[in-house]
Rosetta silent file (secondary structure, phi, psi, omega in degrees, C-alpha in Angstrom):
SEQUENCE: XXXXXXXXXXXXXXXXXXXXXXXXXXXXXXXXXXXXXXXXXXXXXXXXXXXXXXXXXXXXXXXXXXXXXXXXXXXXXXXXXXXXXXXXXXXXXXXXXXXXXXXXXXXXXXXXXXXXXXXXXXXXXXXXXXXXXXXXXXXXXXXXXXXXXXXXXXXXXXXXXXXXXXXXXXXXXXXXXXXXXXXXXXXXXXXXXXXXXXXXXXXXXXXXXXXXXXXXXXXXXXXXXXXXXXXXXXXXXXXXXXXXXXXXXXXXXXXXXXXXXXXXXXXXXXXXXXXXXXXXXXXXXXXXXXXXXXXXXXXXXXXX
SCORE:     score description
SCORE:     0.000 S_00000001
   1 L     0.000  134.161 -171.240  195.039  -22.216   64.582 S_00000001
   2 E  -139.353  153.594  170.826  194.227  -20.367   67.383 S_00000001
   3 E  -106.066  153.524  154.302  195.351  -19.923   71.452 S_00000001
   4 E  -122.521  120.444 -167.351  192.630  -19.787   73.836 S_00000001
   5 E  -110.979  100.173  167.016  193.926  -18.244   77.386 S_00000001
   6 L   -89.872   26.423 -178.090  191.433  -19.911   79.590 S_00000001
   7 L   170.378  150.696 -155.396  192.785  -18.935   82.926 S_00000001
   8 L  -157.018  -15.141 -164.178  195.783  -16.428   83.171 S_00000001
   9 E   -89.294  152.408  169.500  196.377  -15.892   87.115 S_00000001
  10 L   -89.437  119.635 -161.812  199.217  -16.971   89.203 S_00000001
  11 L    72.007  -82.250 -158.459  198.946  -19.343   92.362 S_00000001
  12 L  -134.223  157.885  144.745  195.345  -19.280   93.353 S_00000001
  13 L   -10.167  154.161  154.917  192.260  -17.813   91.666 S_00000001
  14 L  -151.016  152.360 -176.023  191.287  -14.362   91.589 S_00000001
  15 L   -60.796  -29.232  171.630  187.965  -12.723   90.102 S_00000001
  16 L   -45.896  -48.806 -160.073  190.109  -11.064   87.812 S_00000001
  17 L  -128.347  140.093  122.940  192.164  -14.580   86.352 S_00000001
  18 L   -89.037  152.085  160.859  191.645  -18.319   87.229 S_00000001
  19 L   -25.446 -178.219 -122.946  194.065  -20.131   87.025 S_00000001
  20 L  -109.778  125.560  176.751  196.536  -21.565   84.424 S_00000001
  21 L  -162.050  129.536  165.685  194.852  -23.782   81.474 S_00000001
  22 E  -118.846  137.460  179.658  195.788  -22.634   77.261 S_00000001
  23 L   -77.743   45.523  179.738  193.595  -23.908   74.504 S_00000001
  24 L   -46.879   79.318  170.578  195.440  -24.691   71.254 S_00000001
  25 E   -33.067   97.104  160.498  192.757  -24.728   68.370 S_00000001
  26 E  -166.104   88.951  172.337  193.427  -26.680   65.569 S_00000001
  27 L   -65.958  -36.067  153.844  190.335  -27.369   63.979 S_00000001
  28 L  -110.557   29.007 -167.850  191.747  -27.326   60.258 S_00000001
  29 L  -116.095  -39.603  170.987  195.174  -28.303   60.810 S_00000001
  30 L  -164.508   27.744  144.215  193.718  -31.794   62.624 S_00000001
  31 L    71.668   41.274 -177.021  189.832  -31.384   63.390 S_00000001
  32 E  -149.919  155.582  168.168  191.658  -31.574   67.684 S_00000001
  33 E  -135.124  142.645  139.785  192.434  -29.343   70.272 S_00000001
  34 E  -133.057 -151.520 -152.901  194.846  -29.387   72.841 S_00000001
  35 E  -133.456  116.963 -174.587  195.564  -28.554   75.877 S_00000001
  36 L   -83.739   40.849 -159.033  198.361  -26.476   78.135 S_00000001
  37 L    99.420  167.730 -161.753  198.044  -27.012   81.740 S_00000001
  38 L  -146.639   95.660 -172.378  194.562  -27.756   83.482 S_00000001
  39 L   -77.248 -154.940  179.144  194.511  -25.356   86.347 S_00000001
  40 L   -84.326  149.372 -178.680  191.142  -25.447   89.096 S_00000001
  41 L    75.630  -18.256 -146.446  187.819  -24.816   87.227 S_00000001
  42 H   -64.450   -8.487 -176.270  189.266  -24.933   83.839 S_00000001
  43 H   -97.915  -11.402  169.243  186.097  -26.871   82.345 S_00000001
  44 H   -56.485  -37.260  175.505  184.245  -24.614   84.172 S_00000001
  45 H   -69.091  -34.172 -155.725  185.906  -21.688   81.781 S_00000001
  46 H   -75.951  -28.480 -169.284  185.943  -24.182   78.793 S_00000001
  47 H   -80.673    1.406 -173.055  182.118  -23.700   79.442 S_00000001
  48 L  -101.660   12.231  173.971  182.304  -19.959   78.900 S_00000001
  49 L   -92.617 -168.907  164.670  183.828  -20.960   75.509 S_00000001
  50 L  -104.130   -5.829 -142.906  183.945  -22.176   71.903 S_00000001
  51 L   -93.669  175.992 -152.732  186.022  -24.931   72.629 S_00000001
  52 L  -119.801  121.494  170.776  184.078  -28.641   72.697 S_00000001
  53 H   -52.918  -28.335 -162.603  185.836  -31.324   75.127 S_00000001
  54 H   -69.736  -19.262 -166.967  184.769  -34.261   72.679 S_00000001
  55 H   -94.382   17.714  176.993  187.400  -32.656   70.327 S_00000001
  56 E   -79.157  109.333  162.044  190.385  -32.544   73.174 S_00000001
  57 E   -79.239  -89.677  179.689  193.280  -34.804   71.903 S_00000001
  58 E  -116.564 -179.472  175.248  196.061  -33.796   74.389 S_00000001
  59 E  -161.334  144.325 -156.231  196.743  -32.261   76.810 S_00000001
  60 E  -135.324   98.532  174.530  200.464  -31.460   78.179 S_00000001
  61 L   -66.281  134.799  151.470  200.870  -30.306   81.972 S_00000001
  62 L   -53.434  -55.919 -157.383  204.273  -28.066   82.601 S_00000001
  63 E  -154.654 -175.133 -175.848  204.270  -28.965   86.008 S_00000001
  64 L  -121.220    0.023  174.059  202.336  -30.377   89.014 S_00000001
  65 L   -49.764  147.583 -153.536  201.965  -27.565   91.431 S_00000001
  66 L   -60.610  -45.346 -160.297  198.083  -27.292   92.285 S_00000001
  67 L   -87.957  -14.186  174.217  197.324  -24.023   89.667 S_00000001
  68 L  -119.757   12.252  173.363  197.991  -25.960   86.432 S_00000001
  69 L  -134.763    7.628 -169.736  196.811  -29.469   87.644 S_00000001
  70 L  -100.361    6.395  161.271  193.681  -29.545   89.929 S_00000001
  71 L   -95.756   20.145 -171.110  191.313  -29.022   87.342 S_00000001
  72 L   -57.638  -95.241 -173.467  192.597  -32.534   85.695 S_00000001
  73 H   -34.886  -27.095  172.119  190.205  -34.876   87.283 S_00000001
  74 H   -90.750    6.441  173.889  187.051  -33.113   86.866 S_00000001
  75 H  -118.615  -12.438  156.191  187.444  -32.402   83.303 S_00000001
  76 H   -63.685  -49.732  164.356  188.798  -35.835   82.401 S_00000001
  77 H   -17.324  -68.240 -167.313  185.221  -36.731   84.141 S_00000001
  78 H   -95.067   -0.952  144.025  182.854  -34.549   82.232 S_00000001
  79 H   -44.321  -63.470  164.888  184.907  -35.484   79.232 S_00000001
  80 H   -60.019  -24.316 -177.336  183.129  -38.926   79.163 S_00000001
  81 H   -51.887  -57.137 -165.480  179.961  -37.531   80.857 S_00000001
  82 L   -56.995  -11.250 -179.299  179.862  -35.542   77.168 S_00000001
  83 L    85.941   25.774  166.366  180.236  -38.519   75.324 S_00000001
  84 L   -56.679  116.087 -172.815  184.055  -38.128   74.321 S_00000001
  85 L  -103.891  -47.331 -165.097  184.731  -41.552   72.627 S_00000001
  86 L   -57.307  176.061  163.118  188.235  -40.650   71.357 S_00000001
  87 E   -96.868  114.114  170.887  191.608  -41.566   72.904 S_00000001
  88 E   -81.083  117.339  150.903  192.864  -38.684   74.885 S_00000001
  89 E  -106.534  155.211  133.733  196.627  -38.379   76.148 S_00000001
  90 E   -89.441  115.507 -164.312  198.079  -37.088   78.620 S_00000001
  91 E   -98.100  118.865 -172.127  201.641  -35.464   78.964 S_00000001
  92 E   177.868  147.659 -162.164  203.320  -34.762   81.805 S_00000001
  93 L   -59.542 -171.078 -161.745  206.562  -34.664   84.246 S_00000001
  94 L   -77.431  119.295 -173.495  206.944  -37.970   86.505 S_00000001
  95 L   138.344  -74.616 -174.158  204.197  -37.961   89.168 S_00000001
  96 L   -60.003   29.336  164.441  201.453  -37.276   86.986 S_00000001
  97 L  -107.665  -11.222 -174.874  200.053  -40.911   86.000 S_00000001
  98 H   -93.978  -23.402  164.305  200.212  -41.271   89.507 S_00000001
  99 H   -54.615  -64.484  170.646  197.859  -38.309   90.433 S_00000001
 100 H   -16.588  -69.234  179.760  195.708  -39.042   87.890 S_00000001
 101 H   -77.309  -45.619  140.230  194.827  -42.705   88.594 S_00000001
 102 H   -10.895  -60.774 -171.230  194.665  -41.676   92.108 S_00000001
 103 H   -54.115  -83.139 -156.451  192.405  -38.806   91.590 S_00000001
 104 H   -47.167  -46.732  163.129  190.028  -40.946   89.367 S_00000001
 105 H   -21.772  -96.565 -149.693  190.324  -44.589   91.849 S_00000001
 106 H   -51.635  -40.258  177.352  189.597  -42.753   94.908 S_00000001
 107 L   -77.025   -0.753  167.033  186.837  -40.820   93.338 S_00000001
 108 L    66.559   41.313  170.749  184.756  -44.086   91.612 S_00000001
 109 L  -136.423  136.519  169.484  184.913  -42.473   88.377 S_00000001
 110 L  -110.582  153.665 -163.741  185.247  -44.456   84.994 S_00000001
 111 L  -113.186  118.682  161.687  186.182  -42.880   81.494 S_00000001
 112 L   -65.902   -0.497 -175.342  184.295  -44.281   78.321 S_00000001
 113 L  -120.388  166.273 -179.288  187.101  -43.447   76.735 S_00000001
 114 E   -84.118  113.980  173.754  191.032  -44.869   76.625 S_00000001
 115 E  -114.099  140.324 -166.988  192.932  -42.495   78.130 S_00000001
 116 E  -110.530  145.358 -146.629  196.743  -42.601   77.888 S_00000001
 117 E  -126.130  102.816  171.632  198.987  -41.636   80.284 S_00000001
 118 E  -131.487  113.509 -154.019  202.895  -40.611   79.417 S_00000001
 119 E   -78.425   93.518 -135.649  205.474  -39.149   81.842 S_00000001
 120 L   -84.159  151.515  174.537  208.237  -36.862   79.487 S_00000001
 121 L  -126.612  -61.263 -151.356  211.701  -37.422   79.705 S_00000001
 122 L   -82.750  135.042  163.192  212.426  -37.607   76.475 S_00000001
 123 L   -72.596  -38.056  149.674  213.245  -34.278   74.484 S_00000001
 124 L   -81.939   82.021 -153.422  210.799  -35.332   71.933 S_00000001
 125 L   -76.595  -22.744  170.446  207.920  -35.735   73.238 S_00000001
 126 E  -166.211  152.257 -132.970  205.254  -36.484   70.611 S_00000001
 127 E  -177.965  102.977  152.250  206.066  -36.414   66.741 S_00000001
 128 E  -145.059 -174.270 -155.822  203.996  -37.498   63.467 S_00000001
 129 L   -63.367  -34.299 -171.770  203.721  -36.322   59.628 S_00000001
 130 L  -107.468   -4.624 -176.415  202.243  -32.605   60.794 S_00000001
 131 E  -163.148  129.347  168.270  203.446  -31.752   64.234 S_00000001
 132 E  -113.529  134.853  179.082  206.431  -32.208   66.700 S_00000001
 133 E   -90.041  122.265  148.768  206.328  -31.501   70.517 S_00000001
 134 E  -111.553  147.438 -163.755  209.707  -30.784   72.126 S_00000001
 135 E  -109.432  128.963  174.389  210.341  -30.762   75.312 S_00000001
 136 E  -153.973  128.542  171.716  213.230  -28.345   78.274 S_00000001
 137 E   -51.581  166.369  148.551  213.301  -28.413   81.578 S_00000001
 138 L  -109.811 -147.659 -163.893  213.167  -25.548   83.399 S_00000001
 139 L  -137.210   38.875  178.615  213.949  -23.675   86.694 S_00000001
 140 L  -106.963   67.931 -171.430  211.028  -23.632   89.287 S_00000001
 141 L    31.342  -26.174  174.968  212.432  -25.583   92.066 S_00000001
 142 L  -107.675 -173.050 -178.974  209.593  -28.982   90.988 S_00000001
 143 L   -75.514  110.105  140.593  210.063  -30.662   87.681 S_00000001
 144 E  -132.625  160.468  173.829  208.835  -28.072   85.125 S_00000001
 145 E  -152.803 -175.848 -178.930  209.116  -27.527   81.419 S_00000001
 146 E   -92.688 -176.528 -164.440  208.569  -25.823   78.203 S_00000001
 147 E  -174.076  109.894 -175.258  206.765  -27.275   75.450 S_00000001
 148 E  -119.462   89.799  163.987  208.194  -26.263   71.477 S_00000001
 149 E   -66.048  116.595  171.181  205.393  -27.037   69.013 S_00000001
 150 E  -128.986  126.140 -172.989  206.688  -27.312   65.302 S_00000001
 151 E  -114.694  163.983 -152.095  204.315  -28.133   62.674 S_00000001
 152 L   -66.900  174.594  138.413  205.723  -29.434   59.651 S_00000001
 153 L   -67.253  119.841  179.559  206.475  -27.379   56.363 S_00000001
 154 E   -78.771  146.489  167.169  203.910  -27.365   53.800 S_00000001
 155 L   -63.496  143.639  160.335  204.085  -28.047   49.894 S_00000001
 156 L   -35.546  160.837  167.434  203.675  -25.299   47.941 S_00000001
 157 L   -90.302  134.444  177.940  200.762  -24.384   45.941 S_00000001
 158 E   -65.567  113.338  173.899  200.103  -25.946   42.655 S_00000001
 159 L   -50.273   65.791 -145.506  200.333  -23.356   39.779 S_00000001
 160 L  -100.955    5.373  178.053  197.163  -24.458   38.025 S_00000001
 161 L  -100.983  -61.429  161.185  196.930  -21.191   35.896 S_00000001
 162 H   -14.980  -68.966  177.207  200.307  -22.666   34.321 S_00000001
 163 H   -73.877  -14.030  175.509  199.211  -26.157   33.921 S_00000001
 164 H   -78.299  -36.365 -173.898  196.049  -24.793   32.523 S_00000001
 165 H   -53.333  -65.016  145.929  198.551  -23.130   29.879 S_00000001
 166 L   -37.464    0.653 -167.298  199.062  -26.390   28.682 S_00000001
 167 L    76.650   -4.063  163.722  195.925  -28.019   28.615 S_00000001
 168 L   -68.793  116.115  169.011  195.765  -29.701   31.913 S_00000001
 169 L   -85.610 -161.705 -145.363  192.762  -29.860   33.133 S_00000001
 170 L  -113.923  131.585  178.404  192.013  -30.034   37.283 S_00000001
 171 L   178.101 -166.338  160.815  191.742  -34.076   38.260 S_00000001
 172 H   -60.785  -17.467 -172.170  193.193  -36.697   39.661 S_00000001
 173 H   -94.603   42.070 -168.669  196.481  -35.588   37.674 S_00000001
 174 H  -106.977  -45.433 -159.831  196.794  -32.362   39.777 S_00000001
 175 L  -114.454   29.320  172.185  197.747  -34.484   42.541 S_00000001
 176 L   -84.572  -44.715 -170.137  200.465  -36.744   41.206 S_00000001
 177 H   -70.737  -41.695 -174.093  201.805  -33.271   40.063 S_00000001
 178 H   -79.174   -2.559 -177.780  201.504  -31.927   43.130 S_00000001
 179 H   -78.213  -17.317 -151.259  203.219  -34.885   44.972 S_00000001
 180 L    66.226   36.282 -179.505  206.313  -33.234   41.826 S_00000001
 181 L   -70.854  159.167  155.581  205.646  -36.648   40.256 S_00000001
 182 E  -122.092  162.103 -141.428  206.231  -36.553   36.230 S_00000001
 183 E  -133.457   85.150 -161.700  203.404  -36.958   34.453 S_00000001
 184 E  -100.543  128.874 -168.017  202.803  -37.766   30.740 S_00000001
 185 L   -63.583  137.909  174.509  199.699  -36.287   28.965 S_00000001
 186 L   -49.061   -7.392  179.611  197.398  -38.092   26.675 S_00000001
 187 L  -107.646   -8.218  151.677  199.428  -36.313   23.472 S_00000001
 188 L   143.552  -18.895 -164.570  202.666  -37.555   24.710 S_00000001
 189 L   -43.822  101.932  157.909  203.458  -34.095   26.392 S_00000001
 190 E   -62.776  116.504 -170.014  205.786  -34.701   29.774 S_00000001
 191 E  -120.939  117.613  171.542  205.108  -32.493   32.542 S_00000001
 192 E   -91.567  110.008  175.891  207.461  -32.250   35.488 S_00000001
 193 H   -43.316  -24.605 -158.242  205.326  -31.359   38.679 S_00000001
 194 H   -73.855  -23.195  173.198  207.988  -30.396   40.620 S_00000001
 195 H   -78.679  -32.713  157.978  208.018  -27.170   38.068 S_00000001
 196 H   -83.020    5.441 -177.758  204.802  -26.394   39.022 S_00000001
 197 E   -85.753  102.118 -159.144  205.026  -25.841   42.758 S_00000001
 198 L   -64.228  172.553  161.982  205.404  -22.648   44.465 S_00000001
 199 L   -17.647  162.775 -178.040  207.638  -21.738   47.327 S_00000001
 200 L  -111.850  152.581 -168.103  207.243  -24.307   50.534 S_00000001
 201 E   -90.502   90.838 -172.284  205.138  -22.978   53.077 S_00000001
 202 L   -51.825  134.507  149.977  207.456  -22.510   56.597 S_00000001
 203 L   -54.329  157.844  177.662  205.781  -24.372   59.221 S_00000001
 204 L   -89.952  177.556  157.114  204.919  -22.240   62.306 S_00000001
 205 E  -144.037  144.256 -178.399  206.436  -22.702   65.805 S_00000001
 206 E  -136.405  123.409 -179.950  204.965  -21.863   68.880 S_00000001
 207 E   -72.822  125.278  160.455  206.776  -22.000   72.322 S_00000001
 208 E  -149.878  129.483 -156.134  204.526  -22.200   75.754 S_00000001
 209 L   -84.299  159.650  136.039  206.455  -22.147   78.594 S_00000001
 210 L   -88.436 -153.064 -124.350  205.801  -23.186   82.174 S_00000001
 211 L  -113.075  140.193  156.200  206.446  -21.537   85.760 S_00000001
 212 L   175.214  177.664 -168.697  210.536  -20.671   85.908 S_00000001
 213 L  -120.971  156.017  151.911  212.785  -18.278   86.380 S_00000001
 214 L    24.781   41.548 -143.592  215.666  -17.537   83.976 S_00000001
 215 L  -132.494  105.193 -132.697  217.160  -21.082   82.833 S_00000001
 216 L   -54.247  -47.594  177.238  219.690  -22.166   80.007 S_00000001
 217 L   -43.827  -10.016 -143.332  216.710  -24.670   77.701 S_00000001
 218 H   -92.030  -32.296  156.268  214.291  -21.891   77.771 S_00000001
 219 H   -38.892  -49.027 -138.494  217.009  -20.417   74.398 S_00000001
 220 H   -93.935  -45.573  175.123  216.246  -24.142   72.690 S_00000001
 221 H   -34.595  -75.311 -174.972  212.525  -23.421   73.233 S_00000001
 222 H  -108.917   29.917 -160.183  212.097  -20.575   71.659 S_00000001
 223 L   -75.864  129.469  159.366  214.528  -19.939   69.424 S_00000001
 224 L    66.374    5.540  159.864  212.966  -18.610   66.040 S_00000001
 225 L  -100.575  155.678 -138.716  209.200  -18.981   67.038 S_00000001
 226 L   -58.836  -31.819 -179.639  206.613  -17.507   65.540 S_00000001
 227 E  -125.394  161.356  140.884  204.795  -16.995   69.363 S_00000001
 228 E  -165.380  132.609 -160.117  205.853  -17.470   72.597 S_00000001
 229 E   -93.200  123.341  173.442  203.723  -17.636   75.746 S_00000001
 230 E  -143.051  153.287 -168.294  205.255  -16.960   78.811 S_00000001
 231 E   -70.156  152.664  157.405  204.707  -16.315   82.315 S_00000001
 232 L  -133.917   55.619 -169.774  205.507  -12.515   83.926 S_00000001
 233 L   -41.422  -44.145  179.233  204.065  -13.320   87.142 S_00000001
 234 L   -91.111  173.791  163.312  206.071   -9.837   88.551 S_00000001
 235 L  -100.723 -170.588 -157.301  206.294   -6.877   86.979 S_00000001
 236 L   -94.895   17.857  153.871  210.129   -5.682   86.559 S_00000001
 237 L   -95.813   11.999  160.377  210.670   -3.893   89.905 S_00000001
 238 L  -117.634   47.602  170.126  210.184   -7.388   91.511 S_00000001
 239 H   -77.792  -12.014 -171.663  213.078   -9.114   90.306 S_00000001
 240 H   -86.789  -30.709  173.859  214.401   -9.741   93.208 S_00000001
 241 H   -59.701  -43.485  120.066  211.299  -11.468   94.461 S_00000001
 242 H    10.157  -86.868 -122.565  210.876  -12.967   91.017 S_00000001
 243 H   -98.267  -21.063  172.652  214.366  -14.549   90.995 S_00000001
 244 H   -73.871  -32.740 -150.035  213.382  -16.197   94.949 S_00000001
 245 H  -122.969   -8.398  163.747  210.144  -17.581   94.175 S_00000001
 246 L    55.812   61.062  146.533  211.942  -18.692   90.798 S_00000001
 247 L  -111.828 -129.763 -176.529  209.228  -17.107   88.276 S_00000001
 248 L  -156.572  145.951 -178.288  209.772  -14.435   85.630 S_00000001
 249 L   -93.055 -176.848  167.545  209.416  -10.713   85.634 S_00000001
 250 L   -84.774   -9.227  159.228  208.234   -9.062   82.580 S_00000001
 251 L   -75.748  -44.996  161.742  211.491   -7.848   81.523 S_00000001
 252 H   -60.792  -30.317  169.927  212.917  -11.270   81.617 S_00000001
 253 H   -80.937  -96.634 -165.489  209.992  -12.709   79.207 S_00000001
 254 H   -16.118  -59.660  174.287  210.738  -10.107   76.796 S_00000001
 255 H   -39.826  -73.348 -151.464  214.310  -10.401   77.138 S_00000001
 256 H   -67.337  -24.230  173.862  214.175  -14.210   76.128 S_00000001
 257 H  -102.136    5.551  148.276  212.097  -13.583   73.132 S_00000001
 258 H   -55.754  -61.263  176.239  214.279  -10.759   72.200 S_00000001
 259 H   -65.580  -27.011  176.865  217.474  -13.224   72.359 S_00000001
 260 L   -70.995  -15.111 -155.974  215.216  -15.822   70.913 S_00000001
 261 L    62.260   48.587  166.177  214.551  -14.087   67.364 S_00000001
 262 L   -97.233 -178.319 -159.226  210.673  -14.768   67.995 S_00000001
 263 L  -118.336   23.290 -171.863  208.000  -12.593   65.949 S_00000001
 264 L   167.868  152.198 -170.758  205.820  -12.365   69.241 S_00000001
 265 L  -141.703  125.330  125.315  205.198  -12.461   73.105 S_00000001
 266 E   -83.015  115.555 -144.925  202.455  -13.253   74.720 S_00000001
 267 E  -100.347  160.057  151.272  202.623  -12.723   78.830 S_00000001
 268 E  -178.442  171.427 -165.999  200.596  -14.335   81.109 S_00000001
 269 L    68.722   65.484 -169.203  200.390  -15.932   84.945 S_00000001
 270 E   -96.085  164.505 -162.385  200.279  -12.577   86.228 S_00000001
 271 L  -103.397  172.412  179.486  200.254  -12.546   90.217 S_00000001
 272 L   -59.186  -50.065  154.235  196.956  -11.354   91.839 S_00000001
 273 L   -19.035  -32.066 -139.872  198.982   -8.496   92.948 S_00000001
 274 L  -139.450   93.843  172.437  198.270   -6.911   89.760 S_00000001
 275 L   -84.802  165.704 -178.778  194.392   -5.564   88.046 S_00000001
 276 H   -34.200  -52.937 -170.451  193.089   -4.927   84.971 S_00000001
 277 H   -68.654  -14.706 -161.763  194.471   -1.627   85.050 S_00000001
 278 H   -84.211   30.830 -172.313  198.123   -2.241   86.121 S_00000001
 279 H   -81.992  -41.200  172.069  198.145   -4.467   82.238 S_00000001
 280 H   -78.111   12.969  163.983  199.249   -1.303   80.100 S_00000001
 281 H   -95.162  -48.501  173.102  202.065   -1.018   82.625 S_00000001
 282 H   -53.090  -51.579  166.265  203.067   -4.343   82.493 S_00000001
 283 H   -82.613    5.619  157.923  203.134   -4.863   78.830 S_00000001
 284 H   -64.852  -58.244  175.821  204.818   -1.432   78.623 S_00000001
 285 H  -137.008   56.131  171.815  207.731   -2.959   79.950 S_00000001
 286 H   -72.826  -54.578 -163.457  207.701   -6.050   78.020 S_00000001
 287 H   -50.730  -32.858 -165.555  207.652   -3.292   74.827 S_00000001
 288 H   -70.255   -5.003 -178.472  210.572   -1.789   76.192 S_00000001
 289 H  -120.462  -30.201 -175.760  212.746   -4.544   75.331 S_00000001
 290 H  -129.562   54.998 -148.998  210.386   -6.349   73.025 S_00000001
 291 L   -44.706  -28.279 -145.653  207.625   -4.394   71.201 S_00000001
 292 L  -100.642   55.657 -178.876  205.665   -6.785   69.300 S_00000001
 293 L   -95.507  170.085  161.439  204.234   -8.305   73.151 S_00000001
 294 L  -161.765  136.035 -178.257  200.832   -8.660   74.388 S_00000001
 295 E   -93.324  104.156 -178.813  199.305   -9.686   77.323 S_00000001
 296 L   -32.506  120.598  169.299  196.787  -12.572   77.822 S_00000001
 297 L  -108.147  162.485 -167.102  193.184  -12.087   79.654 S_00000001
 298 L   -70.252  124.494  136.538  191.120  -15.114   80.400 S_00000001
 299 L   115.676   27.144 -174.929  189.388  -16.102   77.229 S_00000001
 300 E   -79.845  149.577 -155.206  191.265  -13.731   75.323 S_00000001
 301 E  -123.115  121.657  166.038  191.844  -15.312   71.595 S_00000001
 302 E  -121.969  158.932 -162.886  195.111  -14.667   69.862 S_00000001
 303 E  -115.627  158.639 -155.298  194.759  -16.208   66.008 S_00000001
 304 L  -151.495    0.000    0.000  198.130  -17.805   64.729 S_00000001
């Protein structure tokens, strides 16, 4: 599982950043990628990439301001151009099914593929056997929110140096055992699986916020996960500006994943206002509150 921070800038473009679009990789957890906001350009960046559109599964806008959503239509487009066959949804506050079908209508363009359209409400926003999306509003003046990925806990690994002990060999009855099924042996021998499992594997969780400032859900978000991506559009001598324009300084993302108990910060939607060079200031004084931070560059890869 991997993030891919295809666009990293705040508002509008800059040569440094484009705008705001995150990759989530997860090519062996369910052969899919999705997708975190879809700023301007973003399949143009996807093309400076690894990642493949036919393998996009969702994709979950924060919000609808212009820097996370005007690269929608043209990459739902060249999604189908590419020969994407699958069904692709789309997640997103109240407004966006109507941009969408707009967008595409006015524009003549049809999708070989089904694309589904659902409008979040709901704190639980999407949910099967390996991964749940929750959903918290936030604090940007439009409809924005947070997005709390929890993938399930895995079984343990089957002791098979144990079971080996015993004469079992490796078969189909490895995975009755490994369901903790009991399991009796061609010499009469009863083996309880459940005795052979190791420790359960904690699912991870990874928080990725949208555009706000300060705002009581933004705790339920990220409470206890393993990442969490968050905007510092200012650095922390613009708090006051920050706290007007209702984004987040870099002391304030740090703070919240300090209070959250997360194992990690990642920064990002830095304003234009800012170059390559001011980045070891800026994650300086994330560290100061929160050491283990780091700050996203477009197409920069953090591994999970």
């Amino acid at each position: 599982m991997e993030l891919i921070f295809l666009g990293t800038g705040a508002g509008a473009p800059s040569k440094g950043r484009n705008v705001t679009a995150i990759a989530l990789t997860m090519l062996n957890e369910r052969n899919s990628i999705w997708l975190f906001d879809c700023g301007e350009a973003t399949q143009h960046q996807i093309l400076r990439s690894s990642i493949k559109l036919s393998k996009l599964e969702k994709i979950f806008i924060t919000h609808l301001h212009g820097d996370h959503i005007f690269g929608l239509p043209g990459l739902l487009s060249s999604r189908s151009f590419q020969g994407g066959e699958t069904r692709l949804t789309v997640y997103g506050p109240v407004g966006i099914a109507n941009y969408i079908r707009t967008s595409l209508a006015v524009s003549g363009t049809h999708l070989k593929y089904p694309l589904e359209i659902i409008e979040i409400s709901d704190e639980t926003v999407f949910e099967d056997a390996d991964f749940k999306v929750i959903c918290g509003e936030l604090d940007h003046g439009i409809m924005s929110y947070g997005y709390r990925i929890e993938e399930a806990d895995k079984t343990g690994a089957l002791d098979a140096a144990g079971l080996a002990a015993l004469g079992v060999k490796p078969g189909p009855i490895f995975k009755e055992l490994k369901e903790g099924k009991m399991v009796t042996l061609e010499d009469g021998t009863v083996v309880d699986g459940s005795r052979f499992i190791g420790p359960t594997k904690k699912g991870r969780i990874i928080a990725i916020f949208g555009d706000t400032r300060a705002a009581p859900n933004e705790l339920m978000i990220a409470r206890d996960a393993d990442v969490i991506v968050h905007e510092a559009t200012f650095g922390a001598e613009m708090g006051d500006v920050a706290c007007e324009y209702m984004h987040s300084t870099t002391i304030g993302a740090a703070t919240l994943a300090k209070n959250a108990g997360a194992k990690r910060l990642i920064v990002t939607h830095i304003s234009s206002r800012y170059n390559r060079e001011d980045n070891r200031e800026l994650v300086a004084e994330c560290q100061s509150v929160f050491p283990n931070t780091e700050i996203a560059t477009d197409f920069a890869i953090f591994e999970l």
